mmCIF file of C-alpha atoms in Angstrom:
data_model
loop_
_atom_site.group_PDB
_atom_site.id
_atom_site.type_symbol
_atom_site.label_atom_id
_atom_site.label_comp_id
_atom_site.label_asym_id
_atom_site.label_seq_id
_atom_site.Cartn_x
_atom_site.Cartn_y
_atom_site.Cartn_z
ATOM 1 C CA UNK X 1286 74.381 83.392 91.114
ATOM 2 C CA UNK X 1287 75.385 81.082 88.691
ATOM 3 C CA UNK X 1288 78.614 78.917 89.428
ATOM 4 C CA UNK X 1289 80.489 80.357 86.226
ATOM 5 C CA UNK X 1290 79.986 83.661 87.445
ATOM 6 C CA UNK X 1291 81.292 82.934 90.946
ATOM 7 C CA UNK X 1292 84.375 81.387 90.054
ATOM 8 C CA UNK X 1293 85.218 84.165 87.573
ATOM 9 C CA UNK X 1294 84.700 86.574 90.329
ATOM 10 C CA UNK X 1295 86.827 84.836 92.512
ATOM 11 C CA UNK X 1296 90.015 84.671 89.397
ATOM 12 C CA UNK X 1297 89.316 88.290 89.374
ATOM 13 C CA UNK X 1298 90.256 89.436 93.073
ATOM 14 C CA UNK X 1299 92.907 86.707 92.626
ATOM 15 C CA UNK X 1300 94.450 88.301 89.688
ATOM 16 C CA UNK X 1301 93.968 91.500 91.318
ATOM 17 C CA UNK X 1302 95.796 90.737 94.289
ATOM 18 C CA UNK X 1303 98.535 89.194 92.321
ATOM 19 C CA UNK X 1304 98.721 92.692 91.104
ATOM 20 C CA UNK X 1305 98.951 94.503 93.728
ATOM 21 C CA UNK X 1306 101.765 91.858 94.935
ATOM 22 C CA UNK X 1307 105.547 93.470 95.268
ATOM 23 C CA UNK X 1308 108.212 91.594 94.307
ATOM 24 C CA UNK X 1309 111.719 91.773 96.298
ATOM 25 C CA UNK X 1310 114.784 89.815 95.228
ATOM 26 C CA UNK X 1311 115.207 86.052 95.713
ATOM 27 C CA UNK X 1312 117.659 84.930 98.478
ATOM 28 C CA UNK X 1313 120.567 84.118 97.189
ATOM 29 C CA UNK X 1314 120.273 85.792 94.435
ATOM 30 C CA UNK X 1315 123.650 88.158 94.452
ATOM 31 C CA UNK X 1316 121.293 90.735 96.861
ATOM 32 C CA UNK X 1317 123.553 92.901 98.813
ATOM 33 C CA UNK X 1318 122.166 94.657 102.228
ATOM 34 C CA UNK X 1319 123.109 97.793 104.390
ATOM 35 C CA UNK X 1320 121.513 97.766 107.580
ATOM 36 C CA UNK X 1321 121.885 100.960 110.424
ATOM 37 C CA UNK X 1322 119.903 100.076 113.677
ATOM 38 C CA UNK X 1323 118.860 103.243 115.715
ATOM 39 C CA UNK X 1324 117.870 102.103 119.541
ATOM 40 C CA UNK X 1325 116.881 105.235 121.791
ATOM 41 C CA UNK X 1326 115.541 105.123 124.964
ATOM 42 C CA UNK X 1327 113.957 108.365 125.246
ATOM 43 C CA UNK X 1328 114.008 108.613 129.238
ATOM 44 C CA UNK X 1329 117.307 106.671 130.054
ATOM 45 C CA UNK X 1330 117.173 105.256 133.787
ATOM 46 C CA UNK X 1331 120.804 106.151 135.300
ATOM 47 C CA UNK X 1332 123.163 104.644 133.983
ATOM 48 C CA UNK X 1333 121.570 103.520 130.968
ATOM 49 C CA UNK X 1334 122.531 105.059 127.499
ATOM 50 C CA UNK X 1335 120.691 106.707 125.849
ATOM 51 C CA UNK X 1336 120.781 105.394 122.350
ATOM 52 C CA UNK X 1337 123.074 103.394 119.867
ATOM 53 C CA UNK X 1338 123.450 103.060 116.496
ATOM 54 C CA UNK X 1339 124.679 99.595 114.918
ATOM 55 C CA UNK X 1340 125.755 99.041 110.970
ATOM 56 C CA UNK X 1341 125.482 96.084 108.881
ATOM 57 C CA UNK X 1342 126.760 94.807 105.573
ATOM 58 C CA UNK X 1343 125.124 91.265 104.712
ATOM 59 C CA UNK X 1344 124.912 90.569 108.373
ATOM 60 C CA UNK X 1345 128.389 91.715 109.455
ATOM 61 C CA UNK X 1346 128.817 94.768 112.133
ATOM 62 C CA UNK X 1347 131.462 97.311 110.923
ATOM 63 C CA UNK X 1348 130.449 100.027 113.025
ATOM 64 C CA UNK X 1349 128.593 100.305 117.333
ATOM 65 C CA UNK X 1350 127.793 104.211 117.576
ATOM 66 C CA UNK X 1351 127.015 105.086 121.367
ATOM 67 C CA UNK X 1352 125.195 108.726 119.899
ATOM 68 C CA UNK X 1353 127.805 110.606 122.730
ATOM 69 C CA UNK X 1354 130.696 109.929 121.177
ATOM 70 C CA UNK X 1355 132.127 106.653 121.345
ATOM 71 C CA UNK X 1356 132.606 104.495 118.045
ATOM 72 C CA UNK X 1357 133.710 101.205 117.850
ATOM 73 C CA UNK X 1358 135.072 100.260 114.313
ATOM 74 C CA UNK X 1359 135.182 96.299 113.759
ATOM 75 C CA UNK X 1360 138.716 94.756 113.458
ATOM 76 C CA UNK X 1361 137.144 92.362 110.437
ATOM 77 C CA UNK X 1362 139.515 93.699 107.162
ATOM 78 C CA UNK X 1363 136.329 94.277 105.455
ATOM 79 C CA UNK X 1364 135.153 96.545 108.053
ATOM 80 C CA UNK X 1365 138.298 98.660 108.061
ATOM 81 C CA UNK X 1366 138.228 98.924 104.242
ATOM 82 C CA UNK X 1367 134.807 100.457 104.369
ATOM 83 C CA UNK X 1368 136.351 103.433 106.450
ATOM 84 C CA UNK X 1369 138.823 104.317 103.817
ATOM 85 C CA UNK X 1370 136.104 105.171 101.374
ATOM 86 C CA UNK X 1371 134.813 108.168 100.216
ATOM 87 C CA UNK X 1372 131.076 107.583 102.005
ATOM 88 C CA UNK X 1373 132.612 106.977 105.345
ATOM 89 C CA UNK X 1374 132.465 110.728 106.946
ATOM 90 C CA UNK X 1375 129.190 110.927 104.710
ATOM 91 C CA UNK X 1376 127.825 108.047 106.084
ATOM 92 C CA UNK X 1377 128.822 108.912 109.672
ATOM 93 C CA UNK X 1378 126.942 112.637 109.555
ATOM 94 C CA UNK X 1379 124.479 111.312 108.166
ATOM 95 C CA UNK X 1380 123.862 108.841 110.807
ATOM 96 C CA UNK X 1381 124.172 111.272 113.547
ATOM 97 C CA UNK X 1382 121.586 113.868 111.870
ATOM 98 C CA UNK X 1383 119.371 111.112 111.879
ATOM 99 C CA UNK X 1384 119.877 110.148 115.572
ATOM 100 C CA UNK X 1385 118.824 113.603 116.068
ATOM 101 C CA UNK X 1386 115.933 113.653 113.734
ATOM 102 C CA UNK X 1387 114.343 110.671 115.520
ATOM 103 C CA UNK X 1388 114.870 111.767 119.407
ATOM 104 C CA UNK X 1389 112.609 114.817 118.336
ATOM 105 C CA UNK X 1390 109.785 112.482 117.201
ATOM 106 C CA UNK X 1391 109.903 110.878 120.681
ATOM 107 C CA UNK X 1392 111.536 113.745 122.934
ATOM 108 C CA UNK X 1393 107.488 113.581 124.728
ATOM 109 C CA UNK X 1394 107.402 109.936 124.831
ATOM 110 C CA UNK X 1395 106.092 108.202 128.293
ATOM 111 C CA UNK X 1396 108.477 105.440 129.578
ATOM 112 C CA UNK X 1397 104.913 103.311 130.436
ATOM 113 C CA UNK X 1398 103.902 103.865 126.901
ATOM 114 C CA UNK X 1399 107.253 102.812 125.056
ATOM 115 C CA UNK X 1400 110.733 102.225 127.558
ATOM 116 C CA UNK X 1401 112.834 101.678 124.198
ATOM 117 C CA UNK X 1402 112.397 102.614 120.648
ATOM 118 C CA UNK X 1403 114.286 100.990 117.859
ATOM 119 C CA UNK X 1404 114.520 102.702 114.120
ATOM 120 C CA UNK X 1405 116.112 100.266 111.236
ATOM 121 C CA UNK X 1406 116.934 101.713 108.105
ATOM 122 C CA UNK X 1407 117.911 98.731 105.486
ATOM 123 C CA UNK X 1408 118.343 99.215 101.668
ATOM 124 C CA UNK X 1409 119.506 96.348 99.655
ATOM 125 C CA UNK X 1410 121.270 96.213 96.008
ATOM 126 C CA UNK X 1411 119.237 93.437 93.657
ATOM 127 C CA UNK X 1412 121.722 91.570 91.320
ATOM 128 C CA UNK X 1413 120.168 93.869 88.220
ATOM 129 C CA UNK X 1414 121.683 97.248 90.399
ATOM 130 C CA UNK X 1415 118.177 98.174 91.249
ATOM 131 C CA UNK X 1416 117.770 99.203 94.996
ATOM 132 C CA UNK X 1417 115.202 98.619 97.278
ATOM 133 C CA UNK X 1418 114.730 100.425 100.706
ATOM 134 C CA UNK X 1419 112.533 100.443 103.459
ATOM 135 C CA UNK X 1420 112.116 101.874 107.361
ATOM 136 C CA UNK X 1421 110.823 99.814 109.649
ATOM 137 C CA UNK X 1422 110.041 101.150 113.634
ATOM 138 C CA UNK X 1423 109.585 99.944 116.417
ATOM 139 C CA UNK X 1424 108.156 99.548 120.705
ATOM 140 C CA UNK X 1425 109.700 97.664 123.378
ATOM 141 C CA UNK X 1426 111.212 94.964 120.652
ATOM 142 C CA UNK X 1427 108.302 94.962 118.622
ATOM 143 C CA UNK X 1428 108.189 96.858 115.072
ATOM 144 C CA UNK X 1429 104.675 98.000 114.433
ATOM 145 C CA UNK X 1430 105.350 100.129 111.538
ATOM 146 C CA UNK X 1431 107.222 99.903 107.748
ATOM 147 C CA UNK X 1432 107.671 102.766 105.328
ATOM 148 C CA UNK X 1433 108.637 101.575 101.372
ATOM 149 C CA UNK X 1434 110.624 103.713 100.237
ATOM 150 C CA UNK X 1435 110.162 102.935 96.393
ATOM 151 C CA UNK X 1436 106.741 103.915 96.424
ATOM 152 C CA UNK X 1437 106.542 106.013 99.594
ATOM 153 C CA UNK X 1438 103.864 103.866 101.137
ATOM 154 C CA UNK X 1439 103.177 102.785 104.638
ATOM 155 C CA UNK X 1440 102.406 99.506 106.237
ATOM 156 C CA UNK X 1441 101.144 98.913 109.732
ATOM 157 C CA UNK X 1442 102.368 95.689 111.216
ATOM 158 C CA UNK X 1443 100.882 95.897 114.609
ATOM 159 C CA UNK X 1444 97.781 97.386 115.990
ATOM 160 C CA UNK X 1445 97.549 100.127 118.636
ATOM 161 C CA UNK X 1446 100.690 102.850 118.851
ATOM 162 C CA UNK X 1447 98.532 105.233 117.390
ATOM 163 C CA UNK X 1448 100.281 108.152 118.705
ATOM 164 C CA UNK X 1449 103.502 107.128 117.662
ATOM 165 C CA UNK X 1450 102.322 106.141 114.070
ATOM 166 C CA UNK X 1451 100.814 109.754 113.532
ATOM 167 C CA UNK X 1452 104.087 111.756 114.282
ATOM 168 C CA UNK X 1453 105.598 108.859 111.968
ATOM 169 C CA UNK X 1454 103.217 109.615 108.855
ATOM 170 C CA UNK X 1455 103.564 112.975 107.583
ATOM 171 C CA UNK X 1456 104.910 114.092 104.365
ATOM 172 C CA UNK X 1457 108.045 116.197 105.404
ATOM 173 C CA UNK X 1458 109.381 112.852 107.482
ATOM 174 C CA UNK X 1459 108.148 110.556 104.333
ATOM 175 C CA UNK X 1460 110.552 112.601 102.206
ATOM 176 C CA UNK X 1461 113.620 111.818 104.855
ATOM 177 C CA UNK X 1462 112.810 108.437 105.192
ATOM 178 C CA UNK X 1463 113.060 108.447 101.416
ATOM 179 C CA UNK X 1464 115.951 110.583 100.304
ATOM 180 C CA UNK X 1465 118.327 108.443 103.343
ATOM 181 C CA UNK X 1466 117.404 105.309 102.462
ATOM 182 C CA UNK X 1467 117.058 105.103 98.523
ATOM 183 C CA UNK X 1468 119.713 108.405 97.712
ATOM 184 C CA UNK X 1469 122.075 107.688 100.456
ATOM 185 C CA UNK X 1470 122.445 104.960 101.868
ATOM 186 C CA UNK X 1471 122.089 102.969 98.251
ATOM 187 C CA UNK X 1472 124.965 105.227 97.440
ATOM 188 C CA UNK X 1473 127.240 104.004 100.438
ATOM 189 C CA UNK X 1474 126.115 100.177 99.672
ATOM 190 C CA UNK X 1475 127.280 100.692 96.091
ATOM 191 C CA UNK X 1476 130.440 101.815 97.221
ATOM 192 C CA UNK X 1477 131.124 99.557 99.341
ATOM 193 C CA UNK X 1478 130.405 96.990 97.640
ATOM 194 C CA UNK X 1479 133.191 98.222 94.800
ATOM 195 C CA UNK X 1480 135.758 98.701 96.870
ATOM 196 C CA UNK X 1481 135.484 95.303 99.277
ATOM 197 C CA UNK X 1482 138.306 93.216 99.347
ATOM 198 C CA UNK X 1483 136.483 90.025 99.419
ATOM 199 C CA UNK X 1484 133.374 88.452 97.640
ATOM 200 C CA UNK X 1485 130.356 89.616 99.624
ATOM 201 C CA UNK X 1486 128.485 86.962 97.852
ATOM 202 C CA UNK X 1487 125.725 86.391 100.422
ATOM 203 C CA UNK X 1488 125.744 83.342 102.605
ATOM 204 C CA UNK X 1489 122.794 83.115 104.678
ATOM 205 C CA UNK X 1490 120.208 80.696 104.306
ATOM 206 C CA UNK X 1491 117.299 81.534 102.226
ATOM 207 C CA UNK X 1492 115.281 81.691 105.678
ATOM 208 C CA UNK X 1493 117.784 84.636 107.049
ATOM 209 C CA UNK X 1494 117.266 86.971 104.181
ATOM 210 C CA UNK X 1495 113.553 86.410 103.382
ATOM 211 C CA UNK X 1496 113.321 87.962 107.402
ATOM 212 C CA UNK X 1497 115.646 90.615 106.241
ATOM 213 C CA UNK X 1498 113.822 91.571 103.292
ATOM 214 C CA UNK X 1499 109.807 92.563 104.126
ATOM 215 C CA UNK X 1500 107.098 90.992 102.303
ATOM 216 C CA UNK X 1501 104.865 94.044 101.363
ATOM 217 C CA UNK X 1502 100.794 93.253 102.979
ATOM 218 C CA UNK X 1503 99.504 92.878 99.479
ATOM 219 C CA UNK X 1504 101.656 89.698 98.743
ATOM 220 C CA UNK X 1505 100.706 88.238 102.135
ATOM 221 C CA UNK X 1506 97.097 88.806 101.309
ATOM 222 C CA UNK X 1507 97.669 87.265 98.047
ATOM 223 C CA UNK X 1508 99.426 84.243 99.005
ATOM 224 C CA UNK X 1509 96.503 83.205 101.530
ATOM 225 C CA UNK X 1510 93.462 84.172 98.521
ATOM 226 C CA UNK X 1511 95.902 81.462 96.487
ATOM 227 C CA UNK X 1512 95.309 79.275 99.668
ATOM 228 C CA UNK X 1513 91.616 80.384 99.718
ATOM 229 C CA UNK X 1514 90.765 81.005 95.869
ATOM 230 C CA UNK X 1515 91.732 77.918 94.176
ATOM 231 C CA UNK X 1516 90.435 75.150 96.360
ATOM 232 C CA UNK X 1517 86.918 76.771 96.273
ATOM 233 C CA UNK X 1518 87.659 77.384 91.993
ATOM 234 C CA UNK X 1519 88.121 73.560 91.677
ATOM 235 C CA UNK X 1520 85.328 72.865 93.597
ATOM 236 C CA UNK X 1521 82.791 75.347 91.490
ATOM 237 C CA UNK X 1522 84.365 73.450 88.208
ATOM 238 C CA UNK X 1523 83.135 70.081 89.664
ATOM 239 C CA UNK X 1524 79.610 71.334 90.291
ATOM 240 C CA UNK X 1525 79.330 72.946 86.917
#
């Protein structure tokens, strides 16, 4: 095969891949994030609880759920002006459907095979209004698993877990995943956001978001072709 030929082949995939790519908002860049942390340990040891829920807004706890009845609302004034809106007691139902949505997936689940299971539903509002959500789930501190919820896609992230990943994947919990994340909870953010008391202007470091904000498979795939790709193109112009 003729050098011309191979190098156009290889700007092809590249292009492709570039594609394929999904972009998320720059750090920075007036993004705004809600965060709700689900941690259930389906066969609590005495003593132990059995799950919590924890909220986020740009990196801030307003709200420790215990899933028995306990709540904890943060002294921080911004965290006590987020339960005088109108989402609050939405928010809160919501949160506890969801707890029990999620101790039926792993009601069966053997203590050897995963001791703790964490659920993190995050949805973030770009600087243009757009919002972007995602669920991400996880084993014993690891998360193996990330649903987009823009284009109702899944992403593995670890090997293995296969019996957790196929109650995960089905359509009627893809529509959930969707409808909370995207519909609600981009509702609460917006809210919240209008009726904070101070700028919520975010102030991590471009290093803190980016790990907030998942880089979809295709972009990480296209990144290293780059890496690949392009050394090998200038190369193939040299020899031609």
């Amino acid at each position: 095969m003729a050098p011309a030929t191979i190098l156009y082949f290889l700007l092809t995939v590249l292009t492709r891949l570039l594609q394929l790519s999904e972009p998320l908002p720059a750090a920075g860049a007036g993004t705004h994030c809600l965060v709700h942390e689900f941690i259930i340990n389906p066969k609590p040891l005495p003593g132990q609880q059995q799950c919590k829920v924890q909220s986020q807004l740009d990196q801030r706890i307003f709200l420790s759920y215990d899933c028995v009845g306990a709540m904890a609302i943060s002294p921080d004034v911004h965290a006590g002006k987020l339960n005088s809106t109108k989402s609050w007691n939405d928010l809160f139902k919501t949160l506890q459907d969801l707890i029990t949505e999620i101790k039926k997936l792993w009601w069966d689940i053997k203590p050897e095979e995963c001791a703790s299971t964490v659920a993190r539903m995050t949805c973030c509002q770009k600087a243009d209004g757009n919002i972007l959500g995602f669920w991400e789930f996880g084993c014993n501190g690891k998360f193996f698993l990330r649903f987009h919820s823009n284009n109702k896609t899944w992403e593995d992230l670890l090997s293995g877990f296969s019996s957790m990943k196929e109650k995960l994947k089905n359509v009627e919990l893809s529509e959930l995943l969707y409808r909370t994340s995207l519909v609600d909870c981009g509702s609460w953010l917006k809210e919240f956001l209008e009726h904070s008391e101070e700028n919520l202007e975010t102030t991590a470091p471009p290093t803190t978001l980016a790990a907030t904000l998942p880089t979809s498979k295709a972009t990480r795939l296209s990144h290293r072709a780059l890496l690949l790709i392009l050394p090998c193109s200038l190369i193939l112009l040299n020899v031609v």
